[in-house]
Coordinates of C-alpha atoms in Angstrom, one line a residue:
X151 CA -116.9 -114.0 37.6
X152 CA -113.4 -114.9 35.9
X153 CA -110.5 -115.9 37.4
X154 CA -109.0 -113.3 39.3
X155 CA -105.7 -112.1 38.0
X156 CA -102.9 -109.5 39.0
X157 CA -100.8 -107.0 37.2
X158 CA -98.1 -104.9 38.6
X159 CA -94.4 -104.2 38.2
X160 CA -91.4 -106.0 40.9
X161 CA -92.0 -102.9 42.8
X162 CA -95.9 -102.9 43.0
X163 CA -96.4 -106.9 42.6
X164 CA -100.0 -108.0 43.3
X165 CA -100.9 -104.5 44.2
X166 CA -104.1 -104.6 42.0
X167 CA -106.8 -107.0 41.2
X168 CA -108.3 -107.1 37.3
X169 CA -111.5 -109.2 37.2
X170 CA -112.7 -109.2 33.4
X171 CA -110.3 -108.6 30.7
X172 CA -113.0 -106.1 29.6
X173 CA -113.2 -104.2 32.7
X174 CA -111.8 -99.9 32.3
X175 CA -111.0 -100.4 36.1
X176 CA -108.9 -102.6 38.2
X177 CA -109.4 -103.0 42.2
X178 CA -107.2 -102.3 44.6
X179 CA -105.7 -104.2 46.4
X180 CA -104.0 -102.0 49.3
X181 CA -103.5 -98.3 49.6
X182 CA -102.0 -97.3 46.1
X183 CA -99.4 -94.1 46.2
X184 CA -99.3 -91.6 43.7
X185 CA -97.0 -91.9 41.0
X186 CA -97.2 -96.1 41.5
X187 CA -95.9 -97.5 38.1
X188 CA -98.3 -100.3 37.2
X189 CA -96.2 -101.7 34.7
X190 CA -98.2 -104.1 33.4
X191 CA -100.9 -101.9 32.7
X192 CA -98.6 -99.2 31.6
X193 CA -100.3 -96.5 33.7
X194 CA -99.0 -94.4 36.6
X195 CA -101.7 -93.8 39.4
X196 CA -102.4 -90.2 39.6
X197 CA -103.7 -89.5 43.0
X198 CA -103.5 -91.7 46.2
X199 CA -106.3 -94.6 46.1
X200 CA -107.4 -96.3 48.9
X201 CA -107.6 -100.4 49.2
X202 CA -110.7 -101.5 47.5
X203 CA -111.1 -98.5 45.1
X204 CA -111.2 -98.5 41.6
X205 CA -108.2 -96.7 39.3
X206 CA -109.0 -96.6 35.5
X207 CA -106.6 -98.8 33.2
X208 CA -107.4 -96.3 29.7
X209 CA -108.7 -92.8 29.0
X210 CA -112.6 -92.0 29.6
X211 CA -114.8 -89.6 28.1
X212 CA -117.7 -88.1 29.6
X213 CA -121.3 -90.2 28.8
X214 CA -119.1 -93.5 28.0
X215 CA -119.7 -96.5 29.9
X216 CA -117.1 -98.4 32.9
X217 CA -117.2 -102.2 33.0
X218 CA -116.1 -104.1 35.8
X219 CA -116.6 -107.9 36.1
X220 CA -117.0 -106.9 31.9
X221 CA -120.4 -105.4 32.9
X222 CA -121.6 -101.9 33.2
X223 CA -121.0 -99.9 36.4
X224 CA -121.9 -96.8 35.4
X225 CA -120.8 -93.8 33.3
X226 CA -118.6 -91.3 33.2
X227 CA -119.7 -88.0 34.4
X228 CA -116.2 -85.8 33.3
X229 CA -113.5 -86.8 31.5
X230 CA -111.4 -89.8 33.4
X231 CA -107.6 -90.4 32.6
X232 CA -105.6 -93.6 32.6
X233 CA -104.7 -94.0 36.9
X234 CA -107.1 -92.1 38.0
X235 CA -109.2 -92.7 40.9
X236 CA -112.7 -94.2 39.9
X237 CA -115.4 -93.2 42.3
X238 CA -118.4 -90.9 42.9
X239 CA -116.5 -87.4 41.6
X240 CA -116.6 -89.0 38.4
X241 CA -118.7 -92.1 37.6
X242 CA -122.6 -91.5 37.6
X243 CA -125.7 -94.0 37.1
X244 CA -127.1 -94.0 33.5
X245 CA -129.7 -95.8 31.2
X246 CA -128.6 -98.7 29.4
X247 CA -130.3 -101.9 28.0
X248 CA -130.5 -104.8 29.1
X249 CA -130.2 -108.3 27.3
X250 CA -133.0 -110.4 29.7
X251 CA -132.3 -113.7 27.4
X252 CA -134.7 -115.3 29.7
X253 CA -133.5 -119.2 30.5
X254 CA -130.4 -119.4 28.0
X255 CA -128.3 -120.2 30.4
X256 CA -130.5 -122.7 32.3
X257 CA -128.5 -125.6 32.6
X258 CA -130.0 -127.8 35.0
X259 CA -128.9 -128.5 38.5
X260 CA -129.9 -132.5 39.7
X261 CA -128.9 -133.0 43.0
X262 CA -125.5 -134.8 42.8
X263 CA -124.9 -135.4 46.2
X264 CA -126.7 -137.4 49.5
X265 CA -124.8 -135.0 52.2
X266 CA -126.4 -134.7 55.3
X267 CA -126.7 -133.0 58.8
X268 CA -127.8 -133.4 62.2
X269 CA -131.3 -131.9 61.8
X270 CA -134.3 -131.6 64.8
X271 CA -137.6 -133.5 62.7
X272 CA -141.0 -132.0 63.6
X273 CA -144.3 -134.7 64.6
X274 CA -145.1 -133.6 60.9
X275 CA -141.9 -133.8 59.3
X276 CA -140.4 -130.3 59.1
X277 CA -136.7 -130.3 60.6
X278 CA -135.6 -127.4 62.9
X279 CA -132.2 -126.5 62.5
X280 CA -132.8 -124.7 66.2
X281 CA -135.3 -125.7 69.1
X282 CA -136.9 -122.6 70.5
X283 CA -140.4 -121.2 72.0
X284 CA -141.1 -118.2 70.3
X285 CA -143.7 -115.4 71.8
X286 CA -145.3 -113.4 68.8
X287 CA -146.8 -110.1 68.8
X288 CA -149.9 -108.7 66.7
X289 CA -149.1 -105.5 67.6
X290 CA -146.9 -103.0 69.1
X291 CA -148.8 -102.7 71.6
X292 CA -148.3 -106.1 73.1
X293 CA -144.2 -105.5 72.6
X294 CA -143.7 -105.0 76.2
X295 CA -145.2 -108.2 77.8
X296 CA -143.9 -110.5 75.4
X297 CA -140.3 -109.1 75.8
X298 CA -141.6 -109.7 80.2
X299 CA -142.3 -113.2 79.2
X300 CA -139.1 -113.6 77.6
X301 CA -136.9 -112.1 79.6
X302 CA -137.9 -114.2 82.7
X303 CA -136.2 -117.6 80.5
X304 CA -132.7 -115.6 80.0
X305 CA -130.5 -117.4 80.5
X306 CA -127.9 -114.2 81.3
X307 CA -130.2 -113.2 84.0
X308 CA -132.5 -116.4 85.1
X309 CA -130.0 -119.0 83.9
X310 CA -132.1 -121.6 86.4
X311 CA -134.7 -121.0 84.1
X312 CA -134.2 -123.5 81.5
X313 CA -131.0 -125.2 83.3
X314 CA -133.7 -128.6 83.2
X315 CA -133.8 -128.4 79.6
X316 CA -130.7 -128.8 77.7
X317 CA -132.3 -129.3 74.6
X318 CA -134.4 -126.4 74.2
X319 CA -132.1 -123.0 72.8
X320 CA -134.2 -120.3 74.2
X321 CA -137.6 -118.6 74.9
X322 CA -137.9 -115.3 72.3
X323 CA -140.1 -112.7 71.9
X324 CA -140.2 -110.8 68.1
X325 CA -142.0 -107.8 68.6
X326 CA -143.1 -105.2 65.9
X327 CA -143.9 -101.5 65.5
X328 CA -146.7 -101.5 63.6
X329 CA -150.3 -103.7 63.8
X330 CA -152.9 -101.0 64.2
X331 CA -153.9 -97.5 62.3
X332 CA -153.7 -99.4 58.8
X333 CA -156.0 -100.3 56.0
X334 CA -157.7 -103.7 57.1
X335 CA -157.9 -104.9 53.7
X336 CA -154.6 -103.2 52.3
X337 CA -151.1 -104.9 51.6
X338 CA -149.3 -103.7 54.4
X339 CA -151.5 -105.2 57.0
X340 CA -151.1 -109.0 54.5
X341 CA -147.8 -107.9 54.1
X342 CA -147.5 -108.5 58.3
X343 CA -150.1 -111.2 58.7
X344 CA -147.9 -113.3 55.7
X345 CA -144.8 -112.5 58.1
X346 CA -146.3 -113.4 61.2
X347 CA -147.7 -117.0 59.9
X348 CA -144.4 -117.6 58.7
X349 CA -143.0 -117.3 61.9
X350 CA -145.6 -119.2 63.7
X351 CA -145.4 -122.3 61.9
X352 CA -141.3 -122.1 61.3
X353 CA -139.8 -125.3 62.2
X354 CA -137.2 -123.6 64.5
X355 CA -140.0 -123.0 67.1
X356 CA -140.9 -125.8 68.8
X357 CA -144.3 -123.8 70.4
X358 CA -145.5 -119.8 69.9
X359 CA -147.5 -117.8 71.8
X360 CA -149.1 -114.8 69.6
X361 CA -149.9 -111.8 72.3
X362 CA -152.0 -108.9 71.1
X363 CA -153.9 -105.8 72.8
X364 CA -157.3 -107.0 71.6
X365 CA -158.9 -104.0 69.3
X366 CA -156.5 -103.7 67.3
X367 CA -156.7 -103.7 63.3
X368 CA -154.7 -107.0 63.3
X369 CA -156.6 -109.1 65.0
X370 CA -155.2 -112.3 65.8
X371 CA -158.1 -114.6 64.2
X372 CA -158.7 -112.5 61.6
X373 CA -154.5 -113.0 61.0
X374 CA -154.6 -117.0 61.6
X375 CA -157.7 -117.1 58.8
X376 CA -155.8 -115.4 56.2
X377 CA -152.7 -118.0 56.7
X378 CA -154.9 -121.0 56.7
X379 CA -153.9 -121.6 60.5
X380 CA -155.7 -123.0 63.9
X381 CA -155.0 -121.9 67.6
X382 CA -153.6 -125.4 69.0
X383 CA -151.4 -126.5 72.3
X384 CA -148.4 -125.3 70.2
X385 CA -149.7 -122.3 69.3
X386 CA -151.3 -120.4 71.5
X387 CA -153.2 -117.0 71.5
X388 CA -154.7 -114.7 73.4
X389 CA -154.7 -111.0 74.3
X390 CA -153.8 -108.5 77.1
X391 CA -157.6 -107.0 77.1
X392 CA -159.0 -110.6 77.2
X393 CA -156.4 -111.6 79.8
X394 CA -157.3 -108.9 82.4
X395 CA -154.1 -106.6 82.1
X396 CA -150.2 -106.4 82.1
X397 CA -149.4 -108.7 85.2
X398 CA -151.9 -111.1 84.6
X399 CA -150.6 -111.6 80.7
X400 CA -147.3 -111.8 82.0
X401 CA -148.2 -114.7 84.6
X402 CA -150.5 -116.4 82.3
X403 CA -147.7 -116.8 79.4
X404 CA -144.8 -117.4 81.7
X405 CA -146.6 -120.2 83.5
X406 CA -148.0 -121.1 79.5
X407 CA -144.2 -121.5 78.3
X408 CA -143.3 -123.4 81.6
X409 CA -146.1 -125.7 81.0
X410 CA -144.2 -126.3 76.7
X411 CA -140.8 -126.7 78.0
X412 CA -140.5 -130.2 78.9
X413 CA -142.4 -131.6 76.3
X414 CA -140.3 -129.0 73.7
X415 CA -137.2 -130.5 75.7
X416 CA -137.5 -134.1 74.1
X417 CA -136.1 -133.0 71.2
X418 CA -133.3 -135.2 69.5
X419 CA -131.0 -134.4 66.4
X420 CA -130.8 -137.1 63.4
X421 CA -129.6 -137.2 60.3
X422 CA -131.5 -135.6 57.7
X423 CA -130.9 -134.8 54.0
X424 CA -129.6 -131.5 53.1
X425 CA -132.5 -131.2 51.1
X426 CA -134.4 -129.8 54.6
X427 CA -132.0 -127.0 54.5
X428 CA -132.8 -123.8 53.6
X429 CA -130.2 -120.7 53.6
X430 CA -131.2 -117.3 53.5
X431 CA -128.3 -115.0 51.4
X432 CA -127.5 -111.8 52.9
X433 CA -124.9 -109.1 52.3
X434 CA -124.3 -105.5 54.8
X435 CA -121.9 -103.7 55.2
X436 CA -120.6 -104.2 51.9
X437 CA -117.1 -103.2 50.1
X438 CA -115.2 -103.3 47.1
X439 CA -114.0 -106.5 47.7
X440 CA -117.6 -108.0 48.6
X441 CA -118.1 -109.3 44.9
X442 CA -114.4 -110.6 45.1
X443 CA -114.2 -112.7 48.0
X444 CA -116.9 -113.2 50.4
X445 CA -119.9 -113.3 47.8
X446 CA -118.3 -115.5 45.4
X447 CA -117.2 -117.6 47.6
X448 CA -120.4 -118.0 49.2
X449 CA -122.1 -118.6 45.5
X450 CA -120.1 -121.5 45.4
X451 CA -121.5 -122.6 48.8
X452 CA -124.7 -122.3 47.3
X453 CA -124.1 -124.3 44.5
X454 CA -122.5 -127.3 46.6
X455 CA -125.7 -127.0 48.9
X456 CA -128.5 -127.0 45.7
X457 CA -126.1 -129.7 44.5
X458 CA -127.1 -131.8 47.8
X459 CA -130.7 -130.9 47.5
X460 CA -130.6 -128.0 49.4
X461 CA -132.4 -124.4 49.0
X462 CA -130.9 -120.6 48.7
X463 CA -132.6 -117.5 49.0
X464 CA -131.3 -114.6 47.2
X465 CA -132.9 -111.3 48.2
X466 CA -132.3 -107.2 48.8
X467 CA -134.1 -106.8 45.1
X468 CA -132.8 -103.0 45.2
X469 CA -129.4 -104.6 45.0
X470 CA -129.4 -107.1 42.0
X471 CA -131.1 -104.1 40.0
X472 CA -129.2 -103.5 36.8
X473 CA -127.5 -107.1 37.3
X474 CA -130.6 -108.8 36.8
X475 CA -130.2 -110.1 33.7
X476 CA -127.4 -112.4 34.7
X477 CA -130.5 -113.6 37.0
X478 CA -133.3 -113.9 34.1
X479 CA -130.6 -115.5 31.3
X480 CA -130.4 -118.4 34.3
X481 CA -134.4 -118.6 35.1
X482 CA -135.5 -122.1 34.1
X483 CA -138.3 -120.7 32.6
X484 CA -139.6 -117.3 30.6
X485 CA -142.4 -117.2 33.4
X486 CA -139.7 -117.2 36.6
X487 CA -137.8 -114.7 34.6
X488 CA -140.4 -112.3 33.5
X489 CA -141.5 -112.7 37.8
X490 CA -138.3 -111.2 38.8
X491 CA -138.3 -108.5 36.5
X492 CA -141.9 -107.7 37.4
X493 CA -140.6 -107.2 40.5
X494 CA -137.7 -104.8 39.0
X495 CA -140.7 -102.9 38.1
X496 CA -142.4 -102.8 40.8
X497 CA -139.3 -100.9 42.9
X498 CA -139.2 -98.5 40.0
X499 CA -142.6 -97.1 40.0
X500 CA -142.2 -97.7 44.2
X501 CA -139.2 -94.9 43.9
X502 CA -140.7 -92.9 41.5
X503 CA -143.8 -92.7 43.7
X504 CA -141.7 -92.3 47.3
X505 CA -139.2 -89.1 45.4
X506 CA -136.4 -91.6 46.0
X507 CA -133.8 -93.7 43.0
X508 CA -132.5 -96.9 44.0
X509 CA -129.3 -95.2 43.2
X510 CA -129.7 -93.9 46.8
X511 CA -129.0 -97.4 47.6
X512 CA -124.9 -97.7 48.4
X513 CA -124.5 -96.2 52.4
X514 CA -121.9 -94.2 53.1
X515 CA -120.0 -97.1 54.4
X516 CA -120.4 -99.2 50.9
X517 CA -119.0 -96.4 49.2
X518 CA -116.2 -95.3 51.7
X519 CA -115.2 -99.2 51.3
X520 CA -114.6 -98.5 47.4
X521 CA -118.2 -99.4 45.8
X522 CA -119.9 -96.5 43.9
X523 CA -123.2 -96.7 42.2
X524 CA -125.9 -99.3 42.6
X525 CA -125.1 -101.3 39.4
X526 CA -121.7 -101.9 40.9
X527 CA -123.0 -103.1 44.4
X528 CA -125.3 -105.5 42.4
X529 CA -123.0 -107.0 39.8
X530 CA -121.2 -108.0 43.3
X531 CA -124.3 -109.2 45.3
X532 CA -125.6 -111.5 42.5
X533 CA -122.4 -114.0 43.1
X534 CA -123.8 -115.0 46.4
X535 CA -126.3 -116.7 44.2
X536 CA -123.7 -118.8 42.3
X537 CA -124.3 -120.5 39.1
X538 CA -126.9 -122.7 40.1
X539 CA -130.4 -121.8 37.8
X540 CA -133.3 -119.7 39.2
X541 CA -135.7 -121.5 39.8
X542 CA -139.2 -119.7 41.2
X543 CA -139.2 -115.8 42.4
X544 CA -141.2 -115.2 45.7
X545 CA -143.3 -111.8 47.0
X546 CA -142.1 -111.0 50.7
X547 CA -142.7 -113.3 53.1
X548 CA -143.8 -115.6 51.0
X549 CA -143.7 -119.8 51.7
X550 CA -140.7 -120.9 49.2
X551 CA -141.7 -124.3 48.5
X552 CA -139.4 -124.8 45.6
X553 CA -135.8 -126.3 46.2
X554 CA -132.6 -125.2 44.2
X555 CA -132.0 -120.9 44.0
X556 CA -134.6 -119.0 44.3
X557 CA -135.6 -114.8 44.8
X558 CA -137.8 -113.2 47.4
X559 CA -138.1 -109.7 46.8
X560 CA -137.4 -107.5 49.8
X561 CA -136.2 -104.5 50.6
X562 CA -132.0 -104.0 51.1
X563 CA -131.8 -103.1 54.3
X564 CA -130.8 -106.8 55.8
X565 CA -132.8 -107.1 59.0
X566 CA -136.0 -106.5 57.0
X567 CA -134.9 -108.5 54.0
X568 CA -133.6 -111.7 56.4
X569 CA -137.2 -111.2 58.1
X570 CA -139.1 -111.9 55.2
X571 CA -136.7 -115.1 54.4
X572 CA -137.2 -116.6 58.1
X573 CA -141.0 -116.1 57.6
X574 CA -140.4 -117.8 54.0
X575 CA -138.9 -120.7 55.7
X576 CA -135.5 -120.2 56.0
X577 CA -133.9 -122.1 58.9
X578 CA -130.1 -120.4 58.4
X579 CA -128.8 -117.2 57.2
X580 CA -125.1 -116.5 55.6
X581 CA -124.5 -113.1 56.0
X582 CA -121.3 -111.3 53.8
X583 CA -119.7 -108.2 55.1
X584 CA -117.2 -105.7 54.6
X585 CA -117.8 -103.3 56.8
X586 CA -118.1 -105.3 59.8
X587 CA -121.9 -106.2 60.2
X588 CA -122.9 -107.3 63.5
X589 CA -126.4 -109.4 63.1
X590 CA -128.3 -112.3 64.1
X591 CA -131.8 -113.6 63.6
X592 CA -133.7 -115.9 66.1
X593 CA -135.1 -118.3 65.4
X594 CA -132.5 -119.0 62.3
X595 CA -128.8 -119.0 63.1
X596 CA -126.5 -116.5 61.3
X597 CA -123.3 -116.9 60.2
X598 CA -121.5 -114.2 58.9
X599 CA -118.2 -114.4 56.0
X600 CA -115.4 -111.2 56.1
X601 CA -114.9 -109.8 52.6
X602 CA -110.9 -108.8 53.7
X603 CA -108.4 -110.1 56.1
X604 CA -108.5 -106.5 58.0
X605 CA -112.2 -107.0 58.9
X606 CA -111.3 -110.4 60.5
X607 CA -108.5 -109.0 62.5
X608 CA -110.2 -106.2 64.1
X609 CA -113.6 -107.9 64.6
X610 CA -113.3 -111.6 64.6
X611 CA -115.3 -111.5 67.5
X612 CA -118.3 -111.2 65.2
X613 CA -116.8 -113.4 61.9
X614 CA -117.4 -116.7 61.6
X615 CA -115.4 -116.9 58.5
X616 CA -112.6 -115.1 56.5
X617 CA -112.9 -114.7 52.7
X618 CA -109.8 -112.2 52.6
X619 CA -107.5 -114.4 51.5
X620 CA -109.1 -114.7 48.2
X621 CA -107.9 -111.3 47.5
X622 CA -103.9 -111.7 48.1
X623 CA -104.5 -115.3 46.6
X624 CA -103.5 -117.3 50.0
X625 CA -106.3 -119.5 49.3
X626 CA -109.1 -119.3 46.5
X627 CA -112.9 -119.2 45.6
X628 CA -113.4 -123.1 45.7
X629 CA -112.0 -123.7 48.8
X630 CA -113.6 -120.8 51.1
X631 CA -116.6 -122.4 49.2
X632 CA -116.0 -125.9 50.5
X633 CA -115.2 -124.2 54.1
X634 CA -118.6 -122.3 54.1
X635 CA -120.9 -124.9 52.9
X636 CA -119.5 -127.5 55.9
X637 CA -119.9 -124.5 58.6
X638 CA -123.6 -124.3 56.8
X639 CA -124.1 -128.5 57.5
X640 CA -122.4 -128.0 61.0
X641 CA -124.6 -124.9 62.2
X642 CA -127.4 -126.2 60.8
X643 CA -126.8 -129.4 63.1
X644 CA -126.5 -127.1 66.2
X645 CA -123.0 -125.5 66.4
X646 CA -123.4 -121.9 67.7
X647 CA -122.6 -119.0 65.3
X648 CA -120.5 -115.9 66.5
X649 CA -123.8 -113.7 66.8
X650 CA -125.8 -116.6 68.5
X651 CA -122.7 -116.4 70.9
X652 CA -123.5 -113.0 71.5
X653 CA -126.9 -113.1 72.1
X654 CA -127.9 -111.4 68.9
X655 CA -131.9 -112.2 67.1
X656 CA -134.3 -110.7 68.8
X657 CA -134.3 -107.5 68.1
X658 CA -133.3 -107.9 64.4
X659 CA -137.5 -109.0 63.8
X660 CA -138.1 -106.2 61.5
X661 CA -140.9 -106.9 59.1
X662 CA -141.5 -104.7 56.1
X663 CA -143.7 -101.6 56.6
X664 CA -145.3 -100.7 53.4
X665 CA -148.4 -98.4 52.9
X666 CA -150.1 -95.7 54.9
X667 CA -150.3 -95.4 59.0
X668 CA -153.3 -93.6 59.3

């Protein structure tokens, strides 16, 4: 993204944002009246727009394209004067090519940095950014006594409980809808069992207990096969049927998590290179200042972090769709690229099959905060990722092994798309909203970054950080960069986010459904 700039007479100074000296529509900044002279632009606004809505700077005619950020946001679908509001009425998705130039701008990205933070370091040399005992379920049916288990370490209600044992952060159950009345050898029930591995061997769990029913389709050893893992003292199965019922499952894994605590309790934070830290990139609740503040500012987080060593997720593929190629023209090679767009594919023919678009993306809130069609909410999303190249595209779920930026393609809807990231080894999530999201995810922490200054003032409760003041130019890109990436090196060495604060994580375990309940 270019420099921001403004335009505007004495009498309507910084009252709109232009972002590309390309772009047919500038952003506004707060409510715009009717009949505001935007001098600089020489344009009148025709119609009353609200703040983070797009007015068109020149004369439109129906089938011809709208740039902003100087790419394509859609088209025009009637004729759209100079000043007039910009929004669904009147701008419509549309086919357009797009120039993959897979790798061109691959410039390489060395770590440049030794930063560090205070980082928990597993017997086998994983680090925990969080120190928890996390009960896993193999199915639905098993939801109930895991969340029994769980609830008898809460702190809010048992706060005895774990008062011996400062060190650990909690005792969690992620439970599941699904598990049973699938295809045993389909994608949806790998799909699960990739998720579930994920979990049980992520850093931030010190010990997991994996609860099932017993004759269901996911059965736990057929699940620990497929991910190459071993029942062992710190992870431990076994099932409701086997066990002899409710109460004696309950017993058996509350006395089994009292029996982990102390040893889970020996825990000690040390310095560790930033190259153990992986951040999951999330945005919900989005606006039309998302791609303005929050997102770019995060981007440049990112860089600073792959910089030190560090890792980034980018996600929500259904959101980067028809910004893509800013993706594949970074990809450090022709393969990575050619994965992504694969994936592109994949959602197309996924649509197509389901009678949906992934126009039906933007929610009603996205698009009451000023965004309008899919390509625009993408052009925005991609700046979480930065700069930094691309370099490896994971399935859902998936281990990411590689360090720098990387994709995992998920769905958009965040608690399912910051799932499969968690189960791919991500130990924090930064989380961009314009809306007001509220979200956690145990066992990662979540820290969540305000797009606008009125988000932060009514719900600050929930904000970690405010990337408004990017918008009036009260601060800038680079230094709500500099901000975010410390907060990432402080709450990865144990500082509590807003939404950890709250209590929020466990019910935000949502892994992707995909394929037939039978």
């Amino acid at each position: 993204m270019q420099l921001i700039t403004t335009t505007g007479s004495d009498s309507a100074a910084n009252a709109v944002i232009r972002l590309n000296p390309l772009d047919d529509v500038l952003i506004a900044r707060q409510p715009l009246p009717k009949g505001l002279h935007l001098q600089a632009e020489h344009i009148e606004v025709l119609q009353a727009i609200p703040a983070g809505h797009k007015v068109a700077v020149r004369a439109i005619a129906p089938g011809q394209p709208l740039r902003r950020y100087g790419q394509i946001i859609g088209f025009a679908s009637q004729p759209i004067a100079a000043g007039e509001h910009v929004h669904v009425h009147n701008l419509a998705m549309g086919d357009f090519a797009r120039d993959y130039a897979f790798g061109v701008d691959a410039r390489g990205t060395p770590a440049s940095t030794d930063d560090t933070f205070m980082g928990i370091v597993r017997a086998d040399g994983r680090v925990a950014t969080r120190n928890y005992i996390g009960i896993l379920t193999s199915v639905n049916c098993s939801a109930t006594v895991a969340r029994a288990i769980a609830d008898h370490f809460r702190r809010d209600i048992h706060p005895e409980a774990l008062a011996p044992y400062p060190n650990v952060d909690g005792v969690v159950a992620l439970t599941h809808g699904v598990g049973c009345a699938v295809d045993p050898g389909g994608e949806a029930l790998a799909m699960l069992q990739r998720t579930l591995g994920g979990y049980a061997v992520h850093a931030n769990f010190a010990s997991v207990l994996m609860i099932g029913l017993g004759c269901e389709t996911n059965q736990i050893p057929d699940l620990l096969a497929a991910q190459g893992l071993n029942s062992s003292h710190t992870l431990r199965t076994f099932t409701i049927q086997g066990t002899g019922g409710t109460t004696r499952t309950i017993a058996s894994g509350i006395a089994q998590v009292k029996s982990l605590l102390a040893e889970a309790d020996q825990v000690r934070r040390e310095p560790v290179s930033v190259r153990h830290l992986t951040v999951g990139l999330q945005c919900g609740g989005s606006d039309g200042y998302s791609g303005i503040t929050a997102n770019p500012a995060l981007g440049n987080a990112v860089d600073r972090l792959v910089a030190a060593g560090g890792t980034a997720i980018l996600s929500e593929t259904p959101e980067i769709y028809g910004a893509e190629h800013l993706l594949t023209r970074r990809a450090v090679s022709r393969e990575v690229g050619e994965k992504l767009i694969a994936r592109i594919h994949w959602w197309e023919a996924y649509c197509e099959r389901m009678g949906a678009e992934l126009n039906n993306n933007p929610s009603a809130g996205n698009k009451a905060g000023g965004l309008t069609t899919i390509l625009e909410k993408s052009l925005g999303a991609v700046a979480k990722a930065g700069s930094s190249d691309l370099m490896d595209v994971y399935e859902y779920a998936e281990p990411v092994r590689a360090h720098g930026l990387v994709f995992m393609d998920t769905p958009g809807y965040d608690p399912i798309s910051a799932t499969g990231q968690v189960a791919g080894g991500a130990n924090l999530i930064a989380f961009t909203t314009g809306r007001g999201s509220a979200y956690g995810c145990a066992p990662s922490p979540s820290i969540k970054l305000a797009t606008n200054t009125r988000l932060w003032e009514t719900q600050e409760d929930d904000m970690d950080v405010n990337c408004g003041g990017i918008a009036d130019a009260s601060t800038t890109i680079e230094e709500r960069g500099e901000h975010i990436y410390r907060l990432m090196l402080r709450i990865a060495s144990g500082e509590r986010s807003k939404s950890e604060q709250h209590g929020y994580g466990q019910n935000e375990f949502v892994p992707w459904q995909i394929g037939a309940i039978t």
